[in-house]
mmCIF file of C-alpha atoms in Angstrom:
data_model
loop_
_atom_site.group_PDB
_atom_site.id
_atom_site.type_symbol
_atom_site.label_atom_id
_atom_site.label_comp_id
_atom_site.label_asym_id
_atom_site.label_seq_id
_atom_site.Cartn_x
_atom_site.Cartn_y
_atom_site.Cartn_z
ATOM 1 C CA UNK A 1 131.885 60.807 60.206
ATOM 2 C CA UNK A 2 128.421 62.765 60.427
ATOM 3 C CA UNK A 3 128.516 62.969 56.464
ATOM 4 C CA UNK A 4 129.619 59.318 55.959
ATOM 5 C CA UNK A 5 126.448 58.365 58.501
ATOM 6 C CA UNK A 6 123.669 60.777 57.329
ATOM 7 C CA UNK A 7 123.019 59.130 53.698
ATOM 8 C CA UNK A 8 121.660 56.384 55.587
ATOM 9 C CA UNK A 9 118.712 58.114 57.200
ATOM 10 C CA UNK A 10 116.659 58.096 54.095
ATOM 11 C CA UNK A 11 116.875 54.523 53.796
ATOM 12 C CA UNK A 12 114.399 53.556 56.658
ATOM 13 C CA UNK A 13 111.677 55.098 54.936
ATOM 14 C CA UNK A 14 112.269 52.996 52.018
ATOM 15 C CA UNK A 15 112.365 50.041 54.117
ATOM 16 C CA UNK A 16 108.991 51.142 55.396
ATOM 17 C CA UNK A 17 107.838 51.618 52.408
ATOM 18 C CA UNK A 18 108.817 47.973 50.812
ATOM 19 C CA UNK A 19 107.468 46.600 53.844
ATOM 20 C CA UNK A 20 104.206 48.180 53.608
ATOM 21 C CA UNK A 21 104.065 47.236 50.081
ATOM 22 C CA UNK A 22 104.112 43.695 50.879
ATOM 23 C CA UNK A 23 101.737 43.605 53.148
ATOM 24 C CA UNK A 24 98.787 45.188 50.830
ATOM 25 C CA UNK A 25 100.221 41.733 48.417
ATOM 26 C CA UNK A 26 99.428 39.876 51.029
ATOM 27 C CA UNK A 27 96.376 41.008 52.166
ATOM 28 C CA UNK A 28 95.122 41.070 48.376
ATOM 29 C CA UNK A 29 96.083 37.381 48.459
ATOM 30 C CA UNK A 30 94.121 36.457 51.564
ATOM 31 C CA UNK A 31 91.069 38.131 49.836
ATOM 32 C CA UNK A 32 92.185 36.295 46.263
ATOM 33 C CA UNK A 33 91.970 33.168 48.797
ATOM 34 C CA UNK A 34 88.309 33.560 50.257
ATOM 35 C CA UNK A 35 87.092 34.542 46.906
ATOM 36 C CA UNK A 36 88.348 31.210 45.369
ATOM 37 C CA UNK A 37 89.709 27.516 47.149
ATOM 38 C CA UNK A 38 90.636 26.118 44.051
ATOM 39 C CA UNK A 39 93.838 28.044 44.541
ATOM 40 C CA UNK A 40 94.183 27.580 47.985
ATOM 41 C CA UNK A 41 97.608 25.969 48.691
ATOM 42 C CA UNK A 42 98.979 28.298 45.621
ATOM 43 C CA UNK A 43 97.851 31.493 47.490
ATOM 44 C CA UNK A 44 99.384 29.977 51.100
ATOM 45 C CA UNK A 45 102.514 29.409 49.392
ATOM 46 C CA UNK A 46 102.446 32.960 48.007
ATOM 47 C CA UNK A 47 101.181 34.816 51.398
ATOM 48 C CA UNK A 48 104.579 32.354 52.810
ATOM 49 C CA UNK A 49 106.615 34.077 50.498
ATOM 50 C CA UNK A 50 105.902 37.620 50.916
ATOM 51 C CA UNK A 51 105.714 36.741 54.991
ATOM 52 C CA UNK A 52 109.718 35.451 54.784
ATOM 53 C CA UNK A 53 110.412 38.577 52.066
ATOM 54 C CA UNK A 54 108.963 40.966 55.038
ATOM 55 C CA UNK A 55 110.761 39.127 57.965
ATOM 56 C CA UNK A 56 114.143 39.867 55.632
ATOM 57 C CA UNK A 57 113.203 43.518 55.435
ATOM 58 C CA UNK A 58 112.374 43.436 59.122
ATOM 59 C CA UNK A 59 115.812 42.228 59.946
ATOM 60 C CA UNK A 60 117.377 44.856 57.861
ATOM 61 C CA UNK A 61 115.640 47.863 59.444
ATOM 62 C CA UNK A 62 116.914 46.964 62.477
ATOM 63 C CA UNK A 63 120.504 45.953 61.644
ATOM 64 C CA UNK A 64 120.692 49.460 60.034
ATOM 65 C CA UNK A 65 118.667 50.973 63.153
ATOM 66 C CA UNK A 66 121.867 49.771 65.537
ATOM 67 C CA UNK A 67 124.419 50.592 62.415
ATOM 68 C CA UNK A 68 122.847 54.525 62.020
ATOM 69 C CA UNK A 69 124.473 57.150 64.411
ATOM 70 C CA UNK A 70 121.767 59.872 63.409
ATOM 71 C CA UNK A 71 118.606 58.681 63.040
ATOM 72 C CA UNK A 72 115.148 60.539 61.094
ATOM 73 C CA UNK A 73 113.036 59.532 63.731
ATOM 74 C CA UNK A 74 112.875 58.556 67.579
ATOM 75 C CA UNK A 75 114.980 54.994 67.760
ATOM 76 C CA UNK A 76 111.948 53.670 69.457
ATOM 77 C CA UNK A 77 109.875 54.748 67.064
ATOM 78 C CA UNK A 78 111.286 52.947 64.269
ATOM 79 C CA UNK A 79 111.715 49.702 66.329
ATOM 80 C CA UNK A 80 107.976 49.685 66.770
ATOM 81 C CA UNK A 81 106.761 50.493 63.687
ATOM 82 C CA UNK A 82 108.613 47.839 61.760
ATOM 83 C CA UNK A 83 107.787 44.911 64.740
ATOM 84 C CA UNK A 84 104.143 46.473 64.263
ATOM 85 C CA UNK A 85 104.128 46.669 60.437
ATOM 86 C CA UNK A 86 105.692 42.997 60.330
ATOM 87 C CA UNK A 87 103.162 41.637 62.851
ATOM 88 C CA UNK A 88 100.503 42.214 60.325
ATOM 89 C CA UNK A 89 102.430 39.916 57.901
ATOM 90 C CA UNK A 90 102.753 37.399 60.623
ATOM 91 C CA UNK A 91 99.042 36.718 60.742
ATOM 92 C CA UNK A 92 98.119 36.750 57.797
ATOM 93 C CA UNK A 93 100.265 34.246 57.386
ATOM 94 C CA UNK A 94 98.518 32.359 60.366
ATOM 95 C CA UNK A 95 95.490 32.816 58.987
ATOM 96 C CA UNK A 96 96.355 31.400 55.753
ATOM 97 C CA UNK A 97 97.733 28.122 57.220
ATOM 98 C CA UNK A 98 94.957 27.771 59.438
ATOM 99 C CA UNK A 99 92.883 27.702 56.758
ATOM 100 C CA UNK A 100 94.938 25.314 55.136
ATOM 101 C CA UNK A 101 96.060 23.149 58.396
ATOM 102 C CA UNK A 102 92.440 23.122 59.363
ATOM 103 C CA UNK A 103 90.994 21.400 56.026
ATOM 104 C CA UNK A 104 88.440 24.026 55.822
ATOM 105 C CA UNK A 105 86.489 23.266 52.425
ATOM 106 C CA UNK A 106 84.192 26.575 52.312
ATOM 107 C CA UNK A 107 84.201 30.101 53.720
ATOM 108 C CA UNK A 108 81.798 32.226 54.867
ATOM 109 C CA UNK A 109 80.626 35.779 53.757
ATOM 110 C CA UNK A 110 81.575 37.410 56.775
ATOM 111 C CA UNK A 111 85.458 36.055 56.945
ATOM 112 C CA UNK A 112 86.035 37.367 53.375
ATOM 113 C CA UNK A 113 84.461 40.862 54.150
ATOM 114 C CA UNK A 114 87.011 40.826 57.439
ATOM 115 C CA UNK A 115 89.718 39.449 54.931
ATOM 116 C CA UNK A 116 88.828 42.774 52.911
ATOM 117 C CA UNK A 117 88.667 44.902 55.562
ATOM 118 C CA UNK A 118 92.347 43.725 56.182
ATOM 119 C CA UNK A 119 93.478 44.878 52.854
ATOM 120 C CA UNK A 120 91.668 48.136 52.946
ATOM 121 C CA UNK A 121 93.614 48.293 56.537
ATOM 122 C CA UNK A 122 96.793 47.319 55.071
ATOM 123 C CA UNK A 123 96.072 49.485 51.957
ATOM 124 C CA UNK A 124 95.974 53.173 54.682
ATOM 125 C CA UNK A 125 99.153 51.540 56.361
ATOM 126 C CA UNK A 126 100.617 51.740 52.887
ATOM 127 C CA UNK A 127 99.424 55.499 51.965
ATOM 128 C CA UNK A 128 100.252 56.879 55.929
ATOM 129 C CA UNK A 129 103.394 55.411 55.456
ATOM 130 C CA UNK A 130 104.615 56.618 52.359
ATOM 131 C CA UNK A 131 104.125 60.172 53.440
ATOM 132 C CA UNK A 132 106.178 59.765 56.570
ATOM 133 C CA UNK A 133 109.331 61.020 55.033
ATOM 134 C CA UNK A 134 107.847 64.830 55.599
ATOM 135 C CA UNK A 135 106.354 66.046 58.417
ATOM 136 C CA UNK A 136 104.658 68.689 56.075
ATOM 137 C CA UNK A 137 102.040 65.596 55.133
ATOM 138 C CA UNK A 138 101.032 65.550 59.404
ATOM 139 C CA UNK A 139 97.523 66.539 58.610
ATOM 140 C CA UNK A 140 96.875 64.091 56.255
ATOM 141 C CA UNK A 141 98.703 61.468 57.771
ATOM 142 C CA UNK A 142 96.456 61.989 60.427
ATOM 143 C CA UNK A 143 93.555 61.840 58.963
ATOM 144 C CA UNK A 144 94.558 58.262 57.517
ATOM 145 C CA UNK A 145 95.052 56.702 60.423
ATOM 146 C CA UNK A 146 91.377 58.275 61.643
ATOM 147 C CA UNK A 147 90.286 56.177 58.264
ATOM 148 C CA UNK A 148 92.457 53.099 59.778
ATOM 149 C CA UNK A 149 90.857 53.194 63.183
ATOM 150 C CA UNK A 150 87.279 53.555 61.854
ATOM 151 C CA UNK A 151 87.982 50.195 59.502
ATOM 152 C CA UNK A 152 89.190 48.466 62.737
ATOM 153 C CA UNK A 153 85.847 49.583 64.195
ATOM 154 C CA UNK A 154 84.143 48.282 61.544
ATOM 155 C CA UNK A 155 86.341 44.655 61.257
ATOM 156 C CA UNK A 156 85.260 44.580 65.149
ATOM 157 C CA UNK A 157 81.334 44.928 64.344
ATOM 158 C CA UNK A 158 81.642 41.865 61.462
ATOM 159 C CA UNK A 159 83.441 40.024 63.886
ATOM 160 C CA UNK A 160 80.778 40.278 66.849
ATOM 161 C CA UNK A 161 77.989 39.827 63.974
ATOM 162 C CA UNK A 162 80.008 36.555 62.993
ATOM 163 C CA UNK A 163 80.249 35.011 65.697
ATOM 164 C CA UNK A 164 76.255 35.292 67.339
ATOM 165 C CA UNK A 165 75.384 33.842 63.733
ATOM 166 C CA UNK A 166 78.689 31.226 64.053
ATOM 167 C CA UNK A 167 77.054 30.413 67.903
ATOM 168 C CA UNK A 168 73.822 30.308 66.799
ATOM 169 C CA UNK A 169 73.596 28.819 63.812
ATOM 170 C CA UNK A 170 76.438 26.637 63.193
ATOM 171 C CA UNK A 171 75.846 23.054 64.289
ATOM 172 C CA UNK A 172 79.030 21.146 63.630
ATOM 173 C CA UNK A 173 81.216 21.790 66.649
ATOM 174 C CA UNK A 174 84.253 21.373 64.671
ATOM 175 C CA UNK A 175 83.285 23.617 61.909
ATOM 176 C CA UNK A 176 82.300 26.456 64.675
ATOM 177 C CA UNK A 177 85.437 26.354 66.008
ATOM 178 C CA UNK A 178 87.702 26.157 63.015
ATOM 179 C CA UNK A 179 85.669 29.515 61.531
ATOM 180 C CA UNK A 180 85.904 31.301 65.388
ATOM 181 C CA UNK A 181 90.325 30.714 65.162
ATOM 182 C CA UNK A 182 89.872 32.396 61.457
ATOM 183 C CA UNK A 183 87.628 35.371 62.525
ATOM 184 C CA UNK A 184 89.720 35.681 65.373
ATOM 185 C CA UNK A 185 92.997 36.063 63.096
ATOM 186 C CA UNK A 186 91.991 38.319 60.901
ATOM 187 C CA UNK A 187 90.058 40.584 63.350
ATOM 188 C CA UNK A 188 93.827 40.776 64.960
ATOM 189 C CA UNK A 189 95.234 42.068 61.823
ATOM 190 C CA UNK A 190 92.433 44.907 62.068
ATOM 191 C CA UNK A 191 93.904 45.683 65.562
ATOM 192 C CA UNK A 192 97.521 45.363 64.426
ATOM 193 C CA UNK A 193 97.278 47.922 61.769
ATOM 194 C CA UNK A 194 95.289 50.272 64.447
ATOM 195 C CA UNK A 195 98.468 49.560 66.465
ATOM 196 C CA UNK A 196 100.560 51.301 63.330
ATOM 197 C CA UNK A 197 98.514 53.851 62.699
ATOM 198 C CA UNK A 198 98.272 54.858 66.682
ATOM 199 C CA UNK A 199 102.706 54.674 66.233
ATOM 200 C CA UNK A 200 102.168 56.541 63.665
ATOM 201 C CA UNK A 201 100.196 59.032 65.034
ATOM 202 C CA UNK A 202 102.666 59.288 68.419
ATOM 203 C CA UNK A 203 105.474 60.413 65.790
ATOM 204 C CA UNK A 204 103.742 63.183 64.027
ATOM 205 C CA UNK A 205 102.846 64.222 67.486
ATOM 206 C CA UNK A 206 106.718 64.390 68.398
ATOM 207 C CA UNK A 207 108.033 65.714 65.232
ATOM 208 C CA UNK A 208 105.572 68.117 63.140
#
């Protein structure tokens, strides 16, 4: 029984892996987005895809979470970090139909540099992840999710900088608060991946 069950245990890091994978595609979309609305319901339809694609992996991590008997990390643990990871998908996704739902023609400087910081987020996510598989990489797991908590910091300080210009400057009501709902998205994502790297960070603390 144990050696029919423990194959399996390497397969949630894979998961993890495809998962994180699709999020830096989707993030690199969003930025593709910002940096050029010609494209706009081409890149929505794309960040759609690779939203559903992630959902799918979702769903399989935890089908195989209740179908495992031994496990390679805490059950909780793995729970989290895939409703965590998959979050960041999720609004992305809202972010990109907002855009879209909203009609909004242009974009300003300071949503496409919190659209990058996303990716750069999702990007560490990708990297801490990948070197989950062996506690020997602790140390410099760590120290990614220091570099994910410092971009989070910074996504927060374009944010607070976006909005006193949005408040101040901005004098179409409607305008100010379609571009306050898209700051406000992809600030979120900033704070998701913060949320996977301080998961992260609780499992190297249990296992190393």
């Amino acid at each position: 029984m144990f050696g029919r069950l423990m194959p399996t245990e390497g397969k949630f890091f894979d998961l993890f892996n495809q998962h994180a994978e699709l999020a830096v595609k989707c993030a690199k979309e969003m930025v593709a987005l910002m940096t050029n609305f010609d494209d706009l319901e081409i890149r929505v339809h794309a960040i759609e895809t690779l939203e559903k694609q992630a959902d799918k992996i979702t769903h399989n991590t935890i089908e195989l979470l209740h179908k495992t008997f031994i496990t390679p990390l805490d059950r909780d643990d793995i729970h989290q970090l895939i409703t965590r990871m998959d979050d960041i998908l999720d609004l992305l996704e809202d972010a990109a139909q907002t855009i879209s739902l909203y009609d909004i023609k242009s974009i300003t400087p300071e949503a496409k540099r919190l659209a990058e910081l996303c990716l750069a987020c999702a990007q560490k996510v990708q990297s801490a992840v990948g070197l989950l598989h062996n506690m020997d990489n602790s140390r410099q797991i760590l120290t990614i999710c220091q570099e994910i908590d410092r971009l989070e910091s910074d996504a927060d300080h374009v944010m607070r900088a976006a909005m006193s210009k949005l408040f101040r400057d901005e004098p179409d009501v409607r305008t100010l608060i379609k571009l306050k709902a898209i700051y406000e998205i992809l600030e979120t994502v900033t704070d998701r991946c913060e949320d996977v790297a301080n998961i992260i960070e609780g499992i190297i603390v249990e296992n190393a």
